[in-house]
Tab-separated table of C-alpha atoms in Angstrom:
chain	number	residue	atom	x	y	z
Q	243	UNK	CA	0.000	0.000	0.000
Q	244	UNK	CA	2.552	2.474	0.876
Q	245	UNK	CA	4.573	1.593	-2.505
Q	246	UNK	CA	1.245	2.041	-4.278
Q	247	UNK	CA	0.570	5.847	-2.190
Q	248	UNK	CA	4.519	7.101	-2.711
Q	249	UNK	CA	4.190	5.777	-7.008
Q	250	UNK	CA	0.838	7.786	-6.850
Q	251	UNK	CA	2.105	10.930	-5.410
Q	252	UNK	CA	5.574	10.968	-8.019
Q	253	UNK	CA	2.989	9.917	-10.727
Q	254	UNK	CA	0.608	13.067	-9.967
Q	255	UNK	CA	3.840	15.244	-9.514
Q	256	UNK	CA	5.006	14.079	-13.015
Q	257	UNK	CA	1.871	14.541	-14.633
Q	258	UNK	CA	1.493	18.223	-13.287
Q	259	UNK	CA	4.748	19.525	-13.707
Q	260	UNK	CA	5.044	17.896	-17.683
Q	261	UNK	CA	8.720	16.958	-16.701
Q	262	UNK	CA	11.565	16.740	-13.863
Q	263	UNK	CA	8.485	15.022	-11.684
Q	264	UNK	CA	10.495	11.908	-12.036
Q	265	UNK	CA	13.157	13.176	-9.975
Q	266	UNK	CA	10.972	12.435	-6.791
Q	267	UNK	CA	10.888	8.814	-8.019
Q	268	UNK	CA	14.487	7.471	-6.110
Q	269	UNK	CA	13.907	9.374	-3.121
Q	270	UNK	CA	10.232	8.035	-2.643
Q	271	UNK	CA	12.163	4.643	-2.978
Q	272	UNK	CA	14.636	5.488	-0.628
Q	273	UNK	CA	13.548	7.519	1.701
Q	274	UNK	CA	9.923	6.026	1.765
Q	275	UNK	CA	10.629	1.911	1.634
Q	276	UNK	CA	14.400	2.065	2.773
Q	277	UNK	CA	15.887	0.544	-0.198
Q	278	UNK	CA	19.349	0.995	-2.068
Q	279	UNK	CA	19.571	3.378	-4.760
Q	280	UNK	CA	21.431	0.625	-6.450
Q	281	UNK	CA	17.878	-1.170	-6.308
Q	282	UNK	CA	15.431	2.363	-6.654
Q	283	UNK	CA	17.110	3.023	-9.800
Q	284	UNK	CA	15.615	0.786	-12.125
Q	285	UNK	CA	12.552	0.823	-10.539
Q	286	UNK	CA	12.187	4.503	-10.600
Q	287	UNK	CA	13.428	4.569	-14.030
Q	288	UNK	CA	10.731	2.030	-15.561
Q	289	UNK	CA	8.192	4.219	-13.215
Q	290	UNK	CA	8.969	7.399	-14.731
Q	291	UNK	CA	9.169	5.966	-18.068
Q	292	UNK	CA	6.161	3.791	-18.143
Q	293	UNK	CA	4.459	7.286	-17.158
Q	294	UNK	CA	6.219	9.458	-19.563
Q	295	UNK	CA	5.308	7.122	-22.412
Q	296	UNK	CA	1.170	8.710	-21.425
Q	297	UNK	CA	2.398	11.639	-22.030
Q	298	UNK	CA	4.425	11.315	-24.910
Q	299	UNK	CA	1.900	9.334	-26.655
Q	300	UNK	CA	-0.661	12.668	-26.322
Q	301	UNK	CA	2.157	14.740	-27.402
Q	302	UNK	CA	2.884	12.828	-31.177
Q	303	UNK	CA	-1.035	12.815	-31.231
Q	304	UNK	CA	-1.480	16.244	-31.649
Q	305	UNK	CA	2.000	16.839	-33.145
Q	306	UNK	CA	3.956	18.504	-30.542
Q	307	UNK	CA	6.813	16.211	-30.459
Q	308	UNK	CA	9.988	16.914	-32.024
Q	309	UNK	CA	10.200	13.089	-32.823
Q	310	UNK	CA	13.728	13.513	-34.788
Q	311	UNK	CA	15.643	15.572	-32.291
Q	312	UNK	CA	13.815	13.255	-29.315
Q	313	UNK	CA	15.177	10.150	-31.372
Q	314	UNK	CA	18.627	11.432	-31.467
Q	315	UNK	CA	18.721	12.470	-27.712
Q	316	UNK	CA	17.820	9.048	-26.796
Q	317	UNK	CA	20.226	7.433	-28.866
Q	318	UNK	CA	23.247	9.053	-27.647
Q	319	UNK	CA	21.603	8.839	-24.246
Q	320	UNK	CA	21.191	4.840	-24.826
Q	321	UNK	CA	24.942	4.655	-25.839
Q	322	UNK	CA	25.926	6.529	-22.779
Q	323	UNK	CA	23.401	5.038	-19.959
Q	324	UNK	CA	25.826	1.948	-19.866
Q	325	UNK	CA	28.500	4.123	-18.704
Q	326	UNK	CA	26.104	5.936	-15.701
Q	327	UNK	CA	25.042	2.072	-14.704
Q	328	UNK	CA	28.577	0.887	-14.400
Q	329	UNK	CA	29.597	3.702	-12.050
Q	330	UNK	CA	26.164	3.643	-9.916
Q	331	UNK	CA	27.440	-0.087	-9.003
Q	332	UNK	CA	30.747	0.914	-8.128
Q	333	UNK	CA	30.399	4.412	-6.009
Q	334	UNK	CA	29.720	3.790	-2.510
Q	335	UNK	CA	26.012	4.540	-1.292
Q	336	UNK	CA	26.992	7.244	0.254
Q	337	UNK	CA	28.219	9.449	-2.150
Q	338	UNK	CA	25.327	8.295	-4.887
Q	339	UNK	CA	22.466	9.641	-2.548
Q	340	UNK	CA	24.829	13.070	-1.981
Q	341	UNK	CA	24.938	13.524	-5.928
Q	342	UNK	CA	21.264	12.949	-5.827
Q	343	UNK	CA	20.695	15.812	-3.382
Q	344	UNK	CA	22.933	17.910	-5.044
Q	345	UNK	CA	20.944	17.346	-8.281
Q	346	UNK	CA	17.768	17.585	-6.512
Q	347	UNK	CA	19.037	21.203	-5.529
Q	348	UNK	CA	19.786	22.240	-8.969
Q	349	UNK	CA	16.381	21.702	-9.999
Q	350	UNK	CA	14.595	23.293	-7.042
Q	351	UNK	CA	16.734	26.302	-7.960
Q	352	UNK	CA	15.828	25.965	-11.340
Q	353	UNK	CA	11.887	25.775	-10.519
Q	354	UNK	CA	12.391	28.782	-8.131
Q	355	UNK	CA	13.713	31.209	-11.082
Q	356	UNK	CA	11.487	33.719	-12.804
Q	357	UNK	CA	11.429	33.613	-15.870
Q	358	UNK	CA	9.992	35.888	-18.813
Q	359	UNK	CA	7.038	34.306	-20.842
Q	360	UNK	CA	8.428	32.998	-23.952
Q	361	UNK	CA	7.122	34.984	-27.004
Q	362	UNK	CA	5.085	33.602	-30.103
Q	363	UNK	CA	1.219	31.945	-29.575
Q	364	UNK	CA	1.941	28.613	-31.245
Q	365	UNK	CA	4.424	26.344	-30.967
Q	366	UNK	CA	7.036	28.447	-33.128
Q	367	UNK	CA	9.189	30.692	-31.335
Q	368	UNK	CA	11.129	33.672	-31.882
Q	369	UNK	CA	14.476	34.022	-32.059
Q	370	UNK	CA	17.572	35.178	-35.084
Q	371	UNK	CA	20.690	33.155	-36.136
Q	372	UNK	CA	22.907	33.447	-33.357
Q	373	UNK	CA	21.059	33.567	-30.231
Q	374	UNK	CA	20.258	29.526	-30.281
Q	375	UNK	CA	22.014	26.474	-31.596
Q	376	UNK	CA	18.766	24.744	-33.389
Q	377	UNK	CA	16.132	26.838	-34.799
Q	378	UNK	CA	13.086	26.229	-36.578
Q	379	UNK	CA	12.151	26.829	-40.196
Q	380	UNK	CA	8.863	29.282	-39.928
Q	381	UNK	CA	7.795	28.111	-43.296
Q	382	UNK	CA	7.944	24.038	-42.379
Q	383	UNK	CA	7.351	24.702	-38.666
Q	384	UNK	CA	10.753	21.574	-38.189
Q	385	UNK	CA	14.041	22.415	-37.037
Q	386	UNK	CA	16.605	23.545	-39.178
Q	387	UNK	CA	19.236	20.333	-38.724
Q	388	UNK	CA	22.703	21.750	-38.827
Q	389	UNK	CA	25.875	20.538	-38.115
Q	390	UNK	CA	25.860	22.740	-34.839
Q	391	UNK	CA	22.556	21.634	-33.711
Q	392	UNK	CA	22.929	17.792	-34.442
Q	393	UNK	CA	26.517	18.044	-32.128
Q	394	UNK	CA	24.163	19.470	-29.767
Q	395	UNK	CA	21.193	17.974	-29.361
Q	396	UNK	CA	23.786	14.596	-29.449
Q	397	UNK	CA	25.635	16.634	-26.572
Q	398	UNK	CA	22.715	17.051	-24.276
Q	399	UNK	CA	21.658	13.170	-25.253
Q	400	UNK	CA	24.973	11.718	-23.618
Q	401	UNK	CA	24.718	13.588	-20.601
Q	402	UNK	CA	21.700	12.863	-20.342
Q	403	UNK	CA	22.241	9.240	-20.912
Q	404	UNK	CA	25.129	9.030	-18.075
Q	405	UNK	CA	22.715	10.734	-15.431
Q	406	UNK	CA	20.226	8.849	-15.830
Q	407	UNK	CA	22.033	5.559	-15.611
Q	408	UNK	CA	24.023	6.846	-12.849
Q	409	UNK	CA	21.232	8.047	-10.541
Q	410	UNK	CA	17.585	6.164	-11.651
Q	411	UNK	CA	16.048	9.482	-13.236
Q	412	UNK	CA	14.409	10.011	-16.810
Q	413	UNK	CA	16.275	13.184	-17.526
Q	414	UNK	CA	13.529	15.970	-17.986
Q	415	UNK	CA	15.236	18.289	-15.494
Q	416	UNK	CA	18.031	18.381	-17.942
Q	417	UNK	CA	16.411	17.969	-21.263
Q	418	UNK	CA	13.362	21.033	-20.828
Q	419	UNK	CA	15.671	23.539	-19.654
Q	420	UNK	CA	18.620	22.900	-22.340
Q	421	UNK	CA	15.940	22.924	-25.122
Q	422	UNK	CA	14.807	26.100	-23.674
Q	423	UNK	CA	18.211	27.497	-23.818
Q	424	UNK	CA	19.315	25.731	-27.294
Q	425	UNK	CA	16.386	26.099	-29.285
Q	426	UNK	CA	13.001	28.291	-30.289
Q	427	UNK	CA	10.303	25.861	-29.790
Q	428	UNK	CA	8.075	26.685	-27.295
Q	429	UNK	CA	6.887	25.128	-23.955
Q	430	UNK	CA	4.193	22.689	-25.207
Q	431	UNK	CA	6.553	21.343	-27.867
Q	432	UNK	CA	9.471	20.887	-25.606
Q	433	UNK	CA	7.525	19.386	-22.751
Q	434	UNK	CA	6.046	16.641	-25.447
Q	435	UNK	CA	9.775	16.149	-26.797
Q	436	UNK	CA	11.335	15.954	-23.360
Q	437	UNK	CA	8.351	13.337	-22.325
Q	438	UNK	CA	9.442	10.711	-25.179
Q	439	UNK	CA	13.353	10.910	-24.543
Q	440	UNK	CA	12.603	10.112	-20.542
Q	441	UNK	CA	10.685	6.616	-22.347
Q	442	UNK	CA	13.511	5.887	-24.040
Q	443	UNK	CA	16.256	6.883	-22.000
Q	444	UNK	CA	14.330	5.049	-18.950
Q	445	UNK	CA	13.865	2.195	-21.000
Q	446	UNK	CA	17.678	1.691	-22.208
Q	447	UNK	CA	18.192	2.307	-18.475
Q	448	UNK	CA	15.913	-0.705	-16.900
Q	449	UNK	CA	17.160	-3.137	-19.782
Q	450	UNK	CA	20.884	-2.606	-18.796
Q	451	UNK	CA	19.914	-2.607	-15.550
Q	452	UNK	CA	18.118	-5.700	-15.548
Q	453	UNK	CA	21.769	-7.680	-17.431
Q	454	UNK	CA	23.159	-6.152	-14.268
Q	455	UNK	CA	21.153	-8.680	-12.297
Q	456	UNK	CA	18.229	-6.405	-10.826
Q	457	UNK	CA	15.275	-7.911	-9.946
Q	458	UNK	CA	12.038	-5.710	-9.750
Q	459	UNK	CA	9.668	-7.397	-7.473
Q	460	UNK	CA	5.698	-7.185	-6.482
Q	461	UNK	CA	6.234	-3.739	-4.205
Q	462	UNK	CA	8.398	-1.982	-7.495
Q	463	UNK	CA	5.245	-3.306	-9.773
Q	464	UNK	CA	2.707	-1.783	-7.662
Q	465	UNK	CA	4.894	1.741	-7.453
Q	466	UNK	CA	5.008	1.429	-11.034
Q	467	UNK	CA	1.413	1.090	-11.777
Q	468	UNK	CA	0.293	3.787	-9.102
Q	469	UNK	CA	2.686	6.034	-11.036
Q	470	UNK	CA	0.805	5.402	-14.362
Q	471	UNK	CA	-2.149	6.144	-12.560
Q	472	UNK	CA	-0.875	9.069	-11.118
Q	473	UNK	CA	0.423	10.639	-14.219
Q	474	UNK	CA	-3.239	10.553	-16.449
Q	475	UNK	CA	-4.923	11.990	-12.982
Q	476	UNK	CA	-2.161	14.939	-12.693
Q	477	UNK	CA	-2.704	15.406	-16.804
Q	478	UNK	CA	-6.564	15.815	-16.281
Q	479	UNK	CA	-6.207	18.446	-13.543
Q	480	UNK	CA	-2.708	20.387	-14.189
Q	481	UNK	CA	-4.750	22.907	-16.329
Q	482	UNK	CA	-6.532	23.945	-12.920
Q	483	UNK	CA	-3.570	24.475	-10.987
Q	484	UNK	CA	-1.257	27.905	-11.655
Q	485	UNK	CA	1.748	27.067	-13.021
Q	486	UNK	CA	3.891	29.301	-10.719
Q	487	UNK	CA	2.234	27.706	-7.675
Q	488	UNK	CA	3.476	24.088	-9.287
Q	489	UNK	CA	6.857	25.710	-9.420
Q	490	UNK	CA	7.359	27.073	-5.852
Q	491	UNK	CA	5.237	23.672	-4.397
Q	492	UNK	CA	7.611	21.253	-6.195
Q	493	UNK	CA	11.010	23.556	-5.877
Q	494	UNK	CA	9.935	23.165	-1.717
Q	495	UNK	CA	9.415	19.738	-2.326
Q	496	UNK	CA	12.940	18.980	-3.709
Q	497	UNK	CA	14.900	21.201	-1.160
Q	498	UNK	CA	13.040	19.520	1.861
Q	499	UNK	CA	14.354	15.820	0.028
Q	500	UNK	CA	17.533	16.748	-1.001
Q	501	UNK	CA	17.907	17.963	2.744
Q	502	UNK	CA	16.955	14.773	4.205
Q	503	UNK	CA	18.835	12.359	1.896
Q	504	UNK	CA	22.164	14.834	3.051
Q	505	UNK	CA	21.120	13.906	6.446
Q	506	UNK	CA	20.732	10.388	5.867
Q	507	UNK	CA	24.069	10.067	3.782
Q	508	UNK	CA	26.229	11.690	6.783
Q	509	UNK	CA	25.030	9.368	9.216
């Protein structure tokens, strides 16, 4: 029951926020049924993924994905998620959960920042040659695939890759605010993208995890399926809830964690 409440509550989270919800996956785990993060990782990895796959499924439906860029991501990020897995099985426990705090107060700082409303209605944004690495074509509505945005977007996929091998999480945290940064599509577009590289990231992730010898049991099943649950409830209602209140609720959220898992690490 309390596997079923803690996948629930990360589920809802994920579904609200559109991405980085995931993050609250390991120290549910953790924190809440006292496990290793050797042995949260996969879990919360096919969790966030399983969920993530909802959302990216709505997202190609009404054509918000960025399905080339989110293909590319993910395969760098599959390449690389080998390396993550192999040093997540040889750092002590210790210094895994402190690197998961630390991460946990990047993107609480992150959340916490105000930020101007991007400009354009749709999903095209605004921006000249220059100012980002990938831009879209106005007249196709795709991204303009140059050399400097294919090293890029390949960039952010091995990074991505290693992190989330390294530490159980689907990599939104890193993926929304780097396509923010990189490129001119707008919110919508980038939450759909980010969505489909955490289902195939996370799934690369649980495979190799699973050839590691990591066995996911009846209490990870029922987390898992509480999280799916979760994630088409917080869909349904995120519209009612103001976005900045999201923000500051989850940002709290993380810091209060992150706080806690540096508590339990030193002792």
């Amino acid at each position: 029951m309390l596997a079923m409440l803690l996948g629930g509550v990360m589920g809802l989270v994920l579904g609200l926020t559109g991405a980085g919800g995931g993050i609250l996956a390991v120290p549910a785990l953790v924190l809440g049924l006292g496990w290793s993060m050797t042995q949260a990782a996969p879990v919360a990895l096919l969790a966030v993924g399983s969920a993530a796959a909802v959302g990216a499924l709505d997202g190609l439906r009404h054509g918000l994905v960025r399905y080339r860029a989110a293909l590319l991501i993910a395969l760098l990020g599959a390449l690389c998620s080998p390396i993550g897995i192999y040093l997540a099985h040889r750092l002590p426990e210790k210094i895994l959960m402190g690197l998961f705090s630390l991460l946990m107060m990047l993107v609480a700082w992150r959340m916490l920042r105000r930020e101007a409303p991007a400009p354009g209605p749709s999903d095209h944004g605004s921006a000249s040659w220059g100012q980002k690495n990938c831009l879209l074509n106005q007249q196709t509505g795709r991204l303009a695939w140059t050399a400097k945005c294919s090293a890029t977007l390949a960039a952010l996929g091995a990074v991505t890759g290693v992190v989330s091998g390294l530490l159980g999480v689907g990599g939104g945290f890193l993926i929304v605010p780097a396509f923010k940064q990189l490129t001119d599509v707008q919110m919508r577009g980038i939450v759909a993208t980010s969505l489909m590289v955490i289902c195939l990231i996370s799934a690369v992730g649980v495979v190799g995890a699973l050839r590691a010898g990591v066995v996911i049991d009846a209490t990870g099943g029922a987390f898992i399926t509480a999280a799916i649950v979760g994630m088409l409830v917080g869909r349904g209602v995120s519209g009612r809830v103001p976005a900045r209140l999201l923000q500051v609720g989850f940002a709290s959220l993380c810091l209060g964690l992150a706080a806690y898992m540096l508590y339990t690490a030193a002792r």
